[in-house]
Amino acid sequence: MPSAAAINPVRLELVKNAIGSVVDEMVLTVVRIAYSSIMKDTMDMSSAFCDRHGRLIAQGLSLPLHLGSIPDAMDAVRAEFGNTLQRGDIVITNDPYQGGMHLPDIFMFKPMFVGDHLLGYGVLVAHHNDMGGRVPGSSAADSTEIFQEGLQIPLLKLHSRGVPDQTLLKLIARNVRVPDTVLGDLHAQEAACSIAERGMLELAERYGVEELERCFDALLDYSEREARRIITSIPDGSYSYVDHIDDDGIDPTQPVKIAVTLHVKGDELTADLADSSPQVRGAINSTLSFAKSAVYFAMRSIMDSDAPNNAGFIKPIHVLAPQECIFNPRRPGAVAARGVSGFRLIDAIFGALAQAVPRKPRAAGEGGTTSYSIGGIDAQGRFVLFREALMGAWGGGYRREGVDGVANPAANISNAPIEMVENTAPVRIERYELITDSGGAGTWRGGLAIERQLRFLGQRATFQLRSDRRKHPPFGLHAGRAGAGSNNLIESEDGWRQLPTKFTISLAGGQRFRHTTAGGGGYGDPFERSPEAVLHDVRNGKVSAEAARREYGVQVLDAPWRIDEAVTNVLRRSAHPKK
């Protein structure tokens, strides 16, 4: 048989793009027919195709942070069912301790057969509005064990030979607060898996199973070569960085250590997380599969290649985290808010990589998406549940400005439009804006923070929110300044009062809440930023005239909005700190 290298490169490119279209169509199918805003508008999901050996061949649209979890979950499916799966079967799970991440993320796996030959599996993982538990939304950071977080679904067959398991569906419906929404979203996932099956079988018919599987091998080889090439470009050595999470959701006075050491030797890289905090009481513990995702994403972000995200890419990258570390908790540790730990790990890896390849990583972004849920009684006396993820900003990078008002690149999802939020939930959005001076100063400025204020229009509700980066704001790189910290304010009879970064509280009718994300860190010495760029920021409200003088040494005069070059040059020289 000819080797994978002998495959026609044009055909390989066609197959790569065709598989990519199949897995992308899975996500778009869910967006078209799902019930919840978290799927339709935010697109908190990811799709993939794995071959018959369980190897990840292609990942679709949406969350890069699901990349590492899918292979581990796929391994768990194959260990549980072996070669017993048949045409029409669909396997479901949300168990964080069997390859999953947290309970709201439900995985579906559909085996695909050409005759009696197993071609592979369509996989879709999606975040559901609720999985039961003590707090609506099932993602509270102040839970202390997984039993408080909701319904655990072990590896089970949701469909057997095309027949749905009505008992399992009834069990799920009885344990969640919004059964119509959850079941509707589950059916959207089922439809997406069927779309994948149809698309991959069409490819098998077009190219033949043998040729298609040779292409799978070639794609894995290609991604592995590219990953090894990038790792080889990093000087051999060990690079360490320590960052912190403000708290674990239980004890607001105790920061949580996130430490990584990258060991680079030739074309292999190992991320050692052993010096990070032990497993904590709160729900910010991260499963090992999610920690792997964070490492894979961070490495992928410095690649200058279009190689697909697949099992070949992750082959030369290794992750070490001891049992009962925050990145490898023991059951029944709570993991619902594991996102904040994954995002912080990415920041720490960027801090380590900046020592080795200083021009490739960006400074820290806003610290990851802010997640909140409101579950309660609306003005008409009906129970409602709404979940949203708020996006913030990217840090600055070498010759790259920080980006305002976008998702963390590891999330790749979007803020829900105000009109959709107000149409779905009993809230009114009263403020949604970028915050002046929140981006860290630098030769390339960090992205601005976002502030969102809402008023609850129902009768009463439980309000849960997970955020971070207040006490430990996003760091800058190479003399760049840190971004502004995050904030949470709640309206009370005595005015506005501050809340912790992670909380669960009660909301009364008419009560207002304001959340401000952190701003991105800056990159490079602020006094190397051009006066013209500073003037542009002042004109656009991103930097105040006072901050322009204080942070950049640039005096911006009043109308007609110009920079006095003589004054500017004197201030820039006299105000620059001594090196």
Coordinates of C-alpha atoms in Angstrom, one line a residue:
M1 CA 0.0 0.0 0.0
P2 CA 1.4 3.5 -0.8
S3 CA 2.5 5.6 2.2
A4 CA 0.5 8.5 3.5
A5 CA 3.1 10.8 2.0
A6 CA 2.3 9.5 -1.5
I7 CA -1.3 10.9 -1.4
N8 CA -2.0 13.5 -4.0
P9 CA -1.6 16.9 -2.0
V10 CA -4.6 18.4 -3.9
R11 CA -6.8 15.5 -2.9
L12 CA -5.6 15.7 0.7
E13 CA -6.4 19.4 0.8
L14 CA -9.9 18.6 -0.6
V15 CA -10.5 15.9 2.0
K16 CA -9.2 18.1 4.8
N17 CA -11.6 20.9 3.9
A18 CA -14.5 18.5 3.3
I19 CA -14.1 17.0 6.8
G20 CA -13.8 20.5 8.2
S21 CA -17.1 21.5 6.5
V22 CA -18.8 18.4 8.0
V23 CA -17.8 19.2 11.5
D24 CA -18.6 22.9 11.0
E25 CA -22.1 22.0 9.8
M26 CA -22.7 20.1 13.0
V27 CA -22.3 23.4 15.0
L28 CA -24.4 25.4 12.5
T29 CA -27.2 22.8 12.8
V30 CA -27.3 23.2 16.5
V31 CA -27.4 27.0 16.1
R32 CA -30.3 26.8 13.8
I33 CA -32.5 24.5 15.9
A34 CA -31.4 24.7 19.5
Y35 CA -33.7 26.2 22.2
S36 CA -31.2 28.0 24.5
S37 CA -29.4 31.3 24.0
I38 CA -26.2 29.8 25.3
M39 CA -26.2 27.5 22.2
K40 CA -28.0 29.7 19.6
D41 CA -26.3 33.0 20.3
T42 CA -23.2 32.4 22.4
M43 CA -22.4 29.1 20.5
D44 CA -20.9 27.4 23.6
M45 CA -20.2 24.1 21.9
S46 CA -17.7 22.2 19.8
S47 CA -17.8 19.4 17.2
A48 CA -15.3 16.9 16.0
F49 CA -14.8 13.8 13.9
C50 CA -12.7 10.9 15.3
D51 CA -11.6 7.9 13.2
R52 CA -12.4 4.2 14.1
H53 CA -9.3 4.2 16.4
G54 CA -10.7 7.1 18.4
R55 CA -8.1 9.5 17.0
L56 CA -9.3 13.1 16.7
I57 CA -9.1 13.9 12.9
A58 CA -10.8 17.3 12.8
Q59 CA -12.4 19.9 15.1
G60 CA -15.1 22.2 14.0
L61 CA -16.3 25.7 14.8
S62 CA -16.4 27.3 18.2
L63 CA -14.5 26.5 21.4
P64 CA -10.8 25.6 21.1
L65 CA -10.8 24.7 24.8
H66 CA -12.8 21.6 24.0
L67 CA -9.9 20.3 21.8
G68 CA -8.2 18.3 24.6
S69 CA -11.3 17.0 26.3
I70 CA -12.7 15.2 23.2
P71 CA -9.8 12.7 22.9
D72 CA -10.0 11.8 26.6
A73 CA -13.8 11.5 26.4
M74 CA -13.4 9.4 23.2
D75 CA -11.0 7.1 25.0
A76 CA -13.5 6.6 27.8
V77 CA -16.2 5.7 25.3
R78 CA -14.0 3.1 23.6
A79 CA -12.9 1.7 27.0
E80 CA -16.6 1.3 28.1
F81 CA -18.1 -0.1 24.9
G82 CA -15.2 -1.6 23.0
N83 CA -16.4 -2.9 19.6
T84 CA -20.0 -3.4 20.7
L85 CA -21.5 -0.2 19.3
Q86 CA -23.7 -0.5 16.3
R87 CA -25.3 1.6 13.6
G88 CA -27.9 4.0 15.1
D89 CA -26.3 4.1 18.5
I90 CA -25.6 7.4 20.3
V91 CA -23.5 7.5 23.5
I92 CA -24.0 10.3 26.0
T93 CA -22.1 11.5 29.0
N94 CA -21.3 14.6 31.1
D95 CA -19.1 12.9 33.7
P96 CA -16.1 15.1 34.4
Y97 CA -14.2 12.1 35.8
Q98 CA -14.7 10.1 32.6
G99 CA -13.1 12.5 30.1
G100 CA -15.7 15.3 30.6
M101 CA -15.3 18.8 31.9
H102 CA -18.3 19.9 34.0
L103 CA -21.8 18.7 34.2
P104 CA -23.5 21.3 31.9
D105 CA -21.2 20.1 29.1
I106 CA -22.9 17.1 27.5
F107 CA -21.0 15.0 25.1
M108 CA -22.6 12.9 22.3
F109 CA -20.8 10.3 20.2
K110 CA -22.3 8.7 17.1
P111 CA -20.5 5.8 15.5
M112 CA -20.6 5.8 11.7
F113 CA -20.6 2.6 9.6
V114 CA -19.9 1.8 5.9
G115 CA -21.5 -1.6 5.7
D116 CA -20.1 -3.4 8.7
H117 CA -16.9 -1.3 8.7
L118 CA -16.7 1.3 11.5
L119 CA -15.5 4.5 9.8
G120 CA -15.4 6.7 12.9
Y121 CA -17.4 8.9 15.3
G122 CA -19.2 12.2 15.1
V123 CA -18.8 14.0 18.4
L124 CA -20.5 17.1 19.7
V125 CA -20.1 18.7 23.1
A126 CA -22.5 21.5 24.1
H127 CA -23.2 23.5 27.2
H128 CA -26.7 23.2 28.5
N129 CA -28.7 25.7 30.5
D130 CA -29.2 23.5 33.5
M131 CA -28.3 20.1 34.9
G132 CA -30.0 20.5 38.2
G133 CA -28.1 20.9 41.5
R134 CA -28.3 23.5 44.2
V135 CA -28.0 26.6 42.0
P136 CA -29.8 27.3 38.7
G137 CA -27.4 26.9 35.8
S138 CA -25.4 24.2 37.6
S139 CA -22.1 26.2 37.4
A140 CA -21.8 27.9 40.8
A141 CA -18.2 28.5 42.0
D142 CA -19.2 28.0 45.6
S143 CA -20.2 24.4 45.4
T144 CA -17.9 22.1 47.4
E145 CA -18.7 18.7 45.8
I146 CA -19.9 17.4 42.5
F147 CA -23.2 16.1 44.0
Q148 CA -24.2 19.7 44.6
E149 CA -23.6 20.6 40.9
G150 CA -26.4 18.5 39.3
L151 CA -27.2 15.3 37.5
Q152 CA -24.2 13.1 36.6
I153 CA -24.7 11.1 33.4
P154 CA -22.3 8.2 33.1
L155 CA -21.4 6.7 29.7
L156 CA -24.8 5.5 28.5
K157 CA -26.5 4.8 25.2
L158 CA -29.0 7.6 24.5
H159 CA -30.0 5.7 21.3
S160 CA -29.7 2.0 20.7
R161 CA -29.9 1.1 17.0
G162 CA -31.8 4.3 16.3
V163 CA -34.3 3.9 19.2
P164 CA -34.1 6.7 21.9
D165 CA -34.0 5.6 25.5
Q166 CA -37.1 7.2 26.8
T167 CA -36.3 6.3 30.4
L168 CA -33.0 8.2 30.3
L169 CA -34.7 11.2 28.7
K170 CA -37.4 11.2 31.4
L171 CA -34.7 11.0 34.1
I172 CA -32.9 14.0 32.6
A173 CA -36.1 16.0 32.2
R174 CA -37.1 15.3 35.9
N175 CA -33.8 16.5 37.2
V176 CA -33.4 19.8 35.4
R177 CA -35.2 23.1 35.9
V178 CA -36.0 23.8 32.2
P179 CA -36.8 20.4 30.8
D180 CA -38.2 21.6 27.5
T181 CA -35.1 23.7 26.8
V182 CA -32.7 20.9 27.8
L183 CA -34.5 18.2 25.8
G184 CA -34.8 20.5 22.8
D185 CA -31.0 21.2 22.9
L186 CA -30.4 17.4 23.3
H187 CA -32.4 16.8 20.1
A188 CA -30.4 19.5 18.4
Q189 CA -27.2 17.6 19.3
E190 CA -28.7 14.4 18.0
A191 CA -29.5 16.1 14.7
A192 CA -26.0 17.4 14.4
C193 CA -24.6 13.9 14.9
S194 CA -26.8 12.7 12.1
I195 CA -25.6 15.5 9.9
A196 CA -22.0 14.4 10.5
E197 CA -22.9 10.8 9.7
R198 CA -24.5 11.8 6.4
G199 CA -21.5 14.0 5.4
M200 CA -18.8 11.5 6.3
L201 CA -20.6 8.6 4.5
E202 CA -20.9 10.8 1.4
L203 CA -17.1 11.3 1.6
A204 CA -16.6 7.6 2.0
E205 CA -18.7 7.0 -1.1
R206 CA -16.8 9.6 -3.1
Y207 CA -13.3 8.6 -2.2
G208 CA -13.6 5.0 -0.9
V209 CA -13.1 3.9 2.7
E210 CA -9.5 2.9 2.1
E211 CA -8.4 6.2 0.5
L212 CA -10.3 8.2 3.1
E213 CA -8.5 6.4 5.9
R214 CA -5.2 7.0 4.2
C215 CA -6.1 10.6 4.2
F216 CA -6.8 10.5 7.9
D217 CA -3.3 9.2 8.5
A218 CA -1.8 11.8 6.3
L219 CA -3.6 14.6 8.1
L220 CA -2.4 13.3 11.5
D221 CA 1.2 13.1 10.1
Y222 CA 0.9 16.7 8.7
S223 CA -0.3 18.2 12.0
E224 CA 2.3 16.3 14.0
R225 CA 5.1 17.5 11.7
E226 CA 3.9 21.1 12.1
A227 CA 3.7 20.8 15.8
R228 CA 7.2 19.4 16.1
R229 CA 8.5 22.1 13.8
I230 CA 7.1 24.8 16.1
I231 CA 8.4 23.2 19.2
T232 CA 11.8 22.9 17.6
S233 CA 11.8 26.7 17.1
I234 CA 11.6 27.1 20.8
P235 CA 15.1 27.1 22.4
D236 CA 15.7 24.0 24.6
G237 CA 15.3 24.6 28.3
S238 CA 12.8 25.0 31.1
Y239 CA 10.6 28.1 31.4
S240 CA 8.4 28.7 34.5
Y241 CA 5.7 31.2 35.3
V242 CA 3.4 31.7 38.3
D243 CA 0.0 33.4 38.2
H244 CA -2.9 33.4 40.6
I245 CA -6.7 33.1 40.8
D246 CA -8.2 35.6 43.2
D247 CA -9.9 32.9 45.3
D248 CA -11.6 29.5 45.1
G249 CA -15.2 30.8 45.5
I250 CA -15.3 29.7 49.1
D251 CA -12.5 31.7 50.9
P252 CA -12.3 35.2 49.3
T253 CA -9.0 35.9 51.2
Q254 CA -7.0 33.0 49.9
P255 CA -5.5 33.3 46.3
V256 CA -5.0 30.1 44.4
K257 CA -1.6 29.4 42.8
I258 CA -1.3 28.5 39.1
A259 CA 2.2 27.4 38.2
V260 CA 3.6 25.9 35.0
T261 CA 7.0 24.9 33.9
L262 CA 7.5 24.2 30.2
H263 CA 10.3 21.7 29.5
V264 CA 11.4 21.9 25.9
K265 CA 13.8 19.3 24.4
G266 CA 14.1 19.0 20.7
D267 CA 10.7 18.5 19.2
E268 CA 8.9 17.5 22.4
L269 CA 7.3 19.8 25.0
T270 CA 6.1 18.9 28.5
A271 CA 4.0 21.2 30.6
D272 CA 4.5 20.4 34.3
L273 CA 1.7 21.7 36.5
A274 CA 2.8 20.0 39.8
D275 CA 3.7 23.3 41.6
S276 CA 0.1 24.6 41.2
S277 CA -2.3 24.6 44.2
P278 CA -3.6 21.4 45.5
Q279 CA -7.3 20.6 44.9
V280 CA -9.5 23.3 46.5
R281 CA -12.9 23.2 48.2
G282 CA -14.6 25.5 45.7
A283 CA -15.7 24.5 42.2
I284 CA -12.7 25.9 40.3
N285 CA -10.9 22.6 40.1
S286 CA -10.2 21.6 36.5
T287 CA -10.3 18.1 35.2
L288 CA -7.1 16.9 33.6
S289 CA -8.8 16.8 30.2
F290 CA -9.6 20.5 30.5
A291 CA -6.0 21.3 31.6
K292 CA -4.7 19.5 28.6
S293 CA -7.0 21.6 26.4
A294 CA -5.5 24.7 27.9
V295 CA -2.0 23.6 27.1
Y296 CA -2.8 22.5 23.6
F297 CA -4.6 25.8 22.9
A298 CA -1.7 27.9 24.2
M299 CA 0.8 26.0 22.0
R300 CA -1.6 26.2 19.0
S301 CA -1.8 30.0 19.4
I302 CA 1.9 30.4 18.5
M303 CA 1.7 28.2 15.4
D304 CA 2.0 29.8 12.0
S305 CA 0.3 26.9 10.2
D306 CA -3.1 25.9 8.9
A307 CA -2.6 22.3 10.1
P308 CA -5.9 20.9 11.5
N309 CA -6.4 20.5 15.2
N310 CA -6.2 16.8 15.6
A311 CA -4.5 14.0 17.4
G312 CA -1.3 14.5 15.4
F313 CA -0.9 18.0 16.7
I314 CA -1.1 17.0 20.3
K315 CA 1.2 14.0 20.0
P316 CA 4.5 15.7 20.9
I317 CA 2.9 17.8 23.8
H318 CA 2.7 16.2 27.2
V319 CA 0.9 17.4 30.4
L320 CA 1.8 16.4 33.9
A321 CA -0.5 17.1 36.9
P322 CA -0.4 14.9 40.0
Q323 CA -3.6 13.5 41.5
E324 CA -5.4 15.9 43.8
C325 CA -3.7 18.9 42.1
I326 CA -6.2 21.6 41.1
F327 CA -5.7 20.4 37.5
N328 CA -6.3 16.7 38.4
P329 CA -8.9 16.6 41.2
R330 CA -10.2 13.5 42.9
R331 CA -13.9 12.7 42.9
P332 CA -16.1 14.1 44.3
G333 CA -14.3 17.4 44.0
A334 CA -16.4 20.3 42.6
V335 CA -15.5 21.3 39.0
A336 CA -18.4 23.5 37.8
A337 CA -16.4 26.7 37.5
R338 CA -13.3 25.0 36.1
G339 CA -13.2 27.5 33.3
V340 CA -11.4 30.2 35.3
S341 CA -8.6 27.7 36.1
G342 CA -8.2 26.8 32.4
F343 CA -8.0 30.4 31.3
R344 CA -5.5 31.2 34.0
L345 CA -3.3 28.2 33.0
I346 CA -3.3 29.6 29.5
D347 CA -2.1 33.0 30.8
A348 CA 0.6 31.3 32.8
I349 CA 1.8 29.4 29.7
F350 CA 2.0 32.6 27.8
G351 CA 4.1 34.1 30.6
A352 CA 6.4 31.1 30.4
L353 CA 6.6 31.2 26.6
A354 CA 7.4 34.9 26.6
Q355 CA 10.7 34.0 28.1
A356 CA 11.6 31.7 25.2
V357 CA 9.9 33.3 22.2
P358 CA 9.1 36.8 23.4
R359 CA 7.5 38.0 20.2
K360 CA 4.9 35.2 19.9
P361 CA 2.6 35.3 23.0
R362 CA 0.3 38.2 23.8
A363 CA 0.0 39.7 27.2
A364 CA -2.7 38.4 29.4
G365 CA -6.3 39.0 28.4
E366 CA -9.3 39.7 30.6
G367 CA -8.9 36.3 32.3
G368 CA -11.5 34.3 30.5
T369 CA -15.2 34.7 30.0
T370 CA -17.4 35.8 32.9
S371 CA -20.3 33.3 33.3
Y372 CA -23.6 34.1 35.1
S373 CA -27.0 32.6 35.4
I374 CA -30.4 34.0 36.6
G375 CA -33.0 31.5 37.7
G376 CA -36.3 32.6 39.3
I377 CA -39.8 33.9 38.9
D378 CA -40.7 36.5 36.3
A379 CA -43.3 39.2 36.5
Q380 CA -46.0 36.7 35.3
G381 CA -45.2 34.1 38.0
R382 CA -43.4 31.7 35.6
F383 CA -40.0 30.1 36.3
V384 CA -37.3 31.3 34.0
L385 CA -33.6 30.5 33.6
F386 CA -31.1 32.5 31.6
R387 CA -27.4 31.9 31.2
E388 CA -24.9 34.1 29.6
A389 CA -21.1 34.4 29.1
L390 CA -19.6 37.8 28.9
M391 CA -16.5 38.4 26.8
G392 CA -13.8 41.0 27.4
A393 CA -10.5 41.8 25.8
W394 CA -7.2 40.5 24.5
G395 CA -3.8 41.7 25.7
G396 CA -1.4 43.5 23.5
G397 CA 1.3 41.6 21.5
Y398 CA 4.3 42.3 19.4
R399 CA 3.1 44.7 16.7
R400 CA -0.4 43.8 17.7
E401 CA -2.8 46.0 19.5
G402 CA -5.0 44.5 22.2
V403 CA -8.5 43.8 20.9
D404 CA -11.6 45.3 22.6
G405 CA -15.0 43.5 23.2
V406 CA -14.2 40.0 21.9
A407 CA -14.0 36.6 23.5
N408 CA -10.9 35.2 24.9
P409 CA -9.2 33.4 22.0
A410 CA -9.5 30.1 23.8
A411 CA -13.3 30.5 24.0
N412 CA -14.1 31.9 20.5
I413 CA -17.7 32.5 21.4
S414 CA -19.7 35.8 21.4
N415 CA -21.6 38.1 23.6
A416 CA -25.4 37.7 23.2
P417 CA -27.0 40.8 21.6
I418 CA -28.9 43.0 24.0
E419 CA -32.2 42.4 22.1
M420 CA -31.8 38.7 22.5
V421 CA -31.1 38.9 26.2
E422 CA -34.0 41.1 26.9
N423 CA -36.3 38.9 24.8
T424 CA -35.2 35.8 26.5
A425 CA -34.8 36.8 30.2
P426 CA -36.7 39.2 32.5
V427 CA -33.9 41.7 32.5
R428 CA -33.2 45.1 31.0
I429 CA -29.7 45.9 29.9
E430 CA -29.1 49.5 31.0
R431 CA -25.4 49.8 30.2
Y432 CA -23.0 48.0 27.8
E433 CA -19.8 49.9 27.0
L434 CA -16.1 49.9 26.8
I435 CA -14.2 51.4 29.8
T436 CA -11.7 54.2 29.2
D437 CA -8.2 53.6 30.6
S438 CA -8.8 49.9 31.4
G439 CA -6.4 48.5 28.8
G440 CA -2.8 48.1 30.1
A441 CA -0.4 50.7 28.7
G442 CA 2.3 49.5 26.4
T443 CA 4.0 50.0 23.0
W444 CA 0.9 48.0 22.0
R445 CA -2.0 48.8 24.3
G446 CA -4.1 46.1 26.0
G447 CA -7.8 45.7 25.0
L448 CA -10.4 47.6 27.0
A449 CA -12.7 46.2 29.6
I450 CA -16.4 45.8 29.1
E451 CA -19.1 47.0 31.5
R452 CA -22.6 45.6 31.5
Q453 CA -25.4 46.7 33.8
L454 CA -28.7 44.9 34.0
R455 CA -31.9 45.4 36.0
F456 CA -33.9 42.3 37.0
L457 CA -37.6 42.7 36.0
G458 CA -39.0 39.6 37.6
Q459 CA -40.2 39.0 41.1
R460 CA -37.2 37.1 42.7
A461 CA -34.3 35.0 41.5
T462 CA -31.1 33.3 42.4
F463 CA -28.2 35.0 40.7
Q464 CA -24.8 33.2 40.3
L465 CA -21.7 34.7 38.7
R466 CA -18.1 33.5 38.1
S467 CA -15.4 36.0 37.3
D468 CA -11.8 36.8 38.4
R469 CA -8.8 39.1 37.8
R470 CA -9.6 41.7 40.4
K471 CA -6.8 41.2 42.9
H472 CA -4.5 39.8 40.3
P473 CA -5.2 41.8 37.1
P474 CA -4.0 40.7 33.7
F475 CA -0.2 41.1 33.4
G476 CA 1.7 43.0 30.8
L477 CA 4.7 41.7 29.0
H478 CA 8.2 43.2 28.3
A479 CA 7.6 46.4 30.4
G480 CA 3.9 46.6 29.4
R481 CA 1.5 47.6 32.2
A482 CA -1.2 45.4 33.7
G483 CA -4.8 45.8 32.7
A484 CA -7.5 47.1 35.0
G485 CA -9.0 44.6 37.4
S486 CA -12.6 43.4 37.2
N487 CA -15.5 44.5 39.4
N488 CA -19.0 43.5 40.5
L489 CA -21.5 45.9 42.0
I490 CA -25.0 45.3 43.3
E491 CA -27.6 48.0 44.1
S492 CA -28.9 48.0 47.6
E493 CA -30.9 50.4 49.8
D494 CA -27.6 52.2 50.7
G495 CA -26.4 52.5 47.2
W496 CA -24.0 50.4 45.2
R497 CA -21.9 47.8 47.2
Q498 CA -19.1 45.6 45.9
L499 CA -19.5 41.8 45.6
P500 CA -16.7 39.2 45.4
T501 CA -15.5 37.9 42.0
K502 CA -17.5 34.6 42.5
F503 CA -20.9 34.5 44.3
T504 CA -24.4 33.3 44.6
I505 CA -27.0 35.8 45.8
S506 CA -30.7 36.5 45.7
L507 CA -32.1 39.2 43.4
A508 CA -35.2 41.2 44.1
G509 CA -37.5 42.8 41.5
G510 CA -36.1 46.0 40.1
Q511 CA -32.6 45.4 41.6
R512 CA -29.6 46.3 39.4
F513 CA -26.3 44.7 39.0
R514 CA -23.1 45.9 37.2
H515 CA -20.2 43.8 36.0
T516 CA -16.9 45.1 34.7
T517 CA -14.5 42.7 33.1
A518 CA -10.8 43.1 33.4
G519 CA -8.8 44.9 30.8
G520 CA -6.0 43.3 28.8
G521 CA -2.3 43.8 29.6
G522 CA 0.0 45.9 27.5
Y523 CA 3.0 44.7 25.6
G524 CA 6.3 46.7 25.5
D525 CA 7.4 50.0 27.0
P526 CA 4.5 52.5 26.9
F527 CA 7.0 55.3 26.2
E528 CA 7.8 53.6 22.9
R529 CA 4.2 54.0 21.8
S530 CA 3.9 56.6 19.0
P531 CA 2.3 59.9 20.0
E532 CA 0.0 59.5 17.0
A533 CA -1.3 56.2 18.4
V534 CA -1.9 57.8 21.8
L535 CA -3.7 60.7 20.2
H536 CA -5.9 58.3 18.3
D537 CA -6.8 56.5 21.5
V538 CA -7.7 59.8 23.2
R539 CA -9.9 60.9 20.4
N540 CA -11.7 57.6 20.5
G541 CA -12.2 57.6 24.2
K542 CA -10.0 54.6 24.9
V543 CA -7.4 56.6 26.8
S544 CA -8.0 59.8 28.8
A545 CA -5.8 62.8 28.3
E546 CA -4.6 62.4 31.9
A547 CA -3.6 58.8 31.3
A548 CA -1.9 59.8 28.1
R549 CA 0.3 62.1 30.0
R550 CA 0.8 59.8 33.0
E551 CA 1.3 56.5 31.3
Y552 CA 2.8 57.5 27.9
G553 CA 4.3 60.9 28.6
V554 CA 2.2 62.4 25.9
Q555 CA 0.6 65.8 26.4
V556 CA -2.7 66.0 24.4
L557 CA -3.9 69.5 24.1
D558 CA -7.5 70.7 23.8
A559 CA -9.1 71.5 20.4
P560 CA -8.1 71.4 17.7
W561 CA -6.9 68.0 18.9
R562 CA -3.2 67.9 18.0
I563 CA 0.0 66.8 19.7
D564 CA 2.5 69.6 20.4
E565 CA 5.6 67.7 19.2
A566 CA 8.0 69.9 21.1
V567 CA 6.2 69.5 24.5
T568 CA 5.6 65.8 23.8
N569 CA 9.3 65.1 23.2
V570 CA 10.4 66.9 26.4
L571 CA 7.7 65.1 28.5
R572 CA 8.6 61.7 27.0
R573 CA 12.2 62.1 27.8
S574 CA 11.8 63.6 31.3
A575 CA 8.9 61.4 32.4
H576 CA 10.4 58.1 31.2
P577 CA 11.5 56.0 34.2
K578 CA 15.2 55.4 34.5
K579 CA 16.3 52.1 33.0

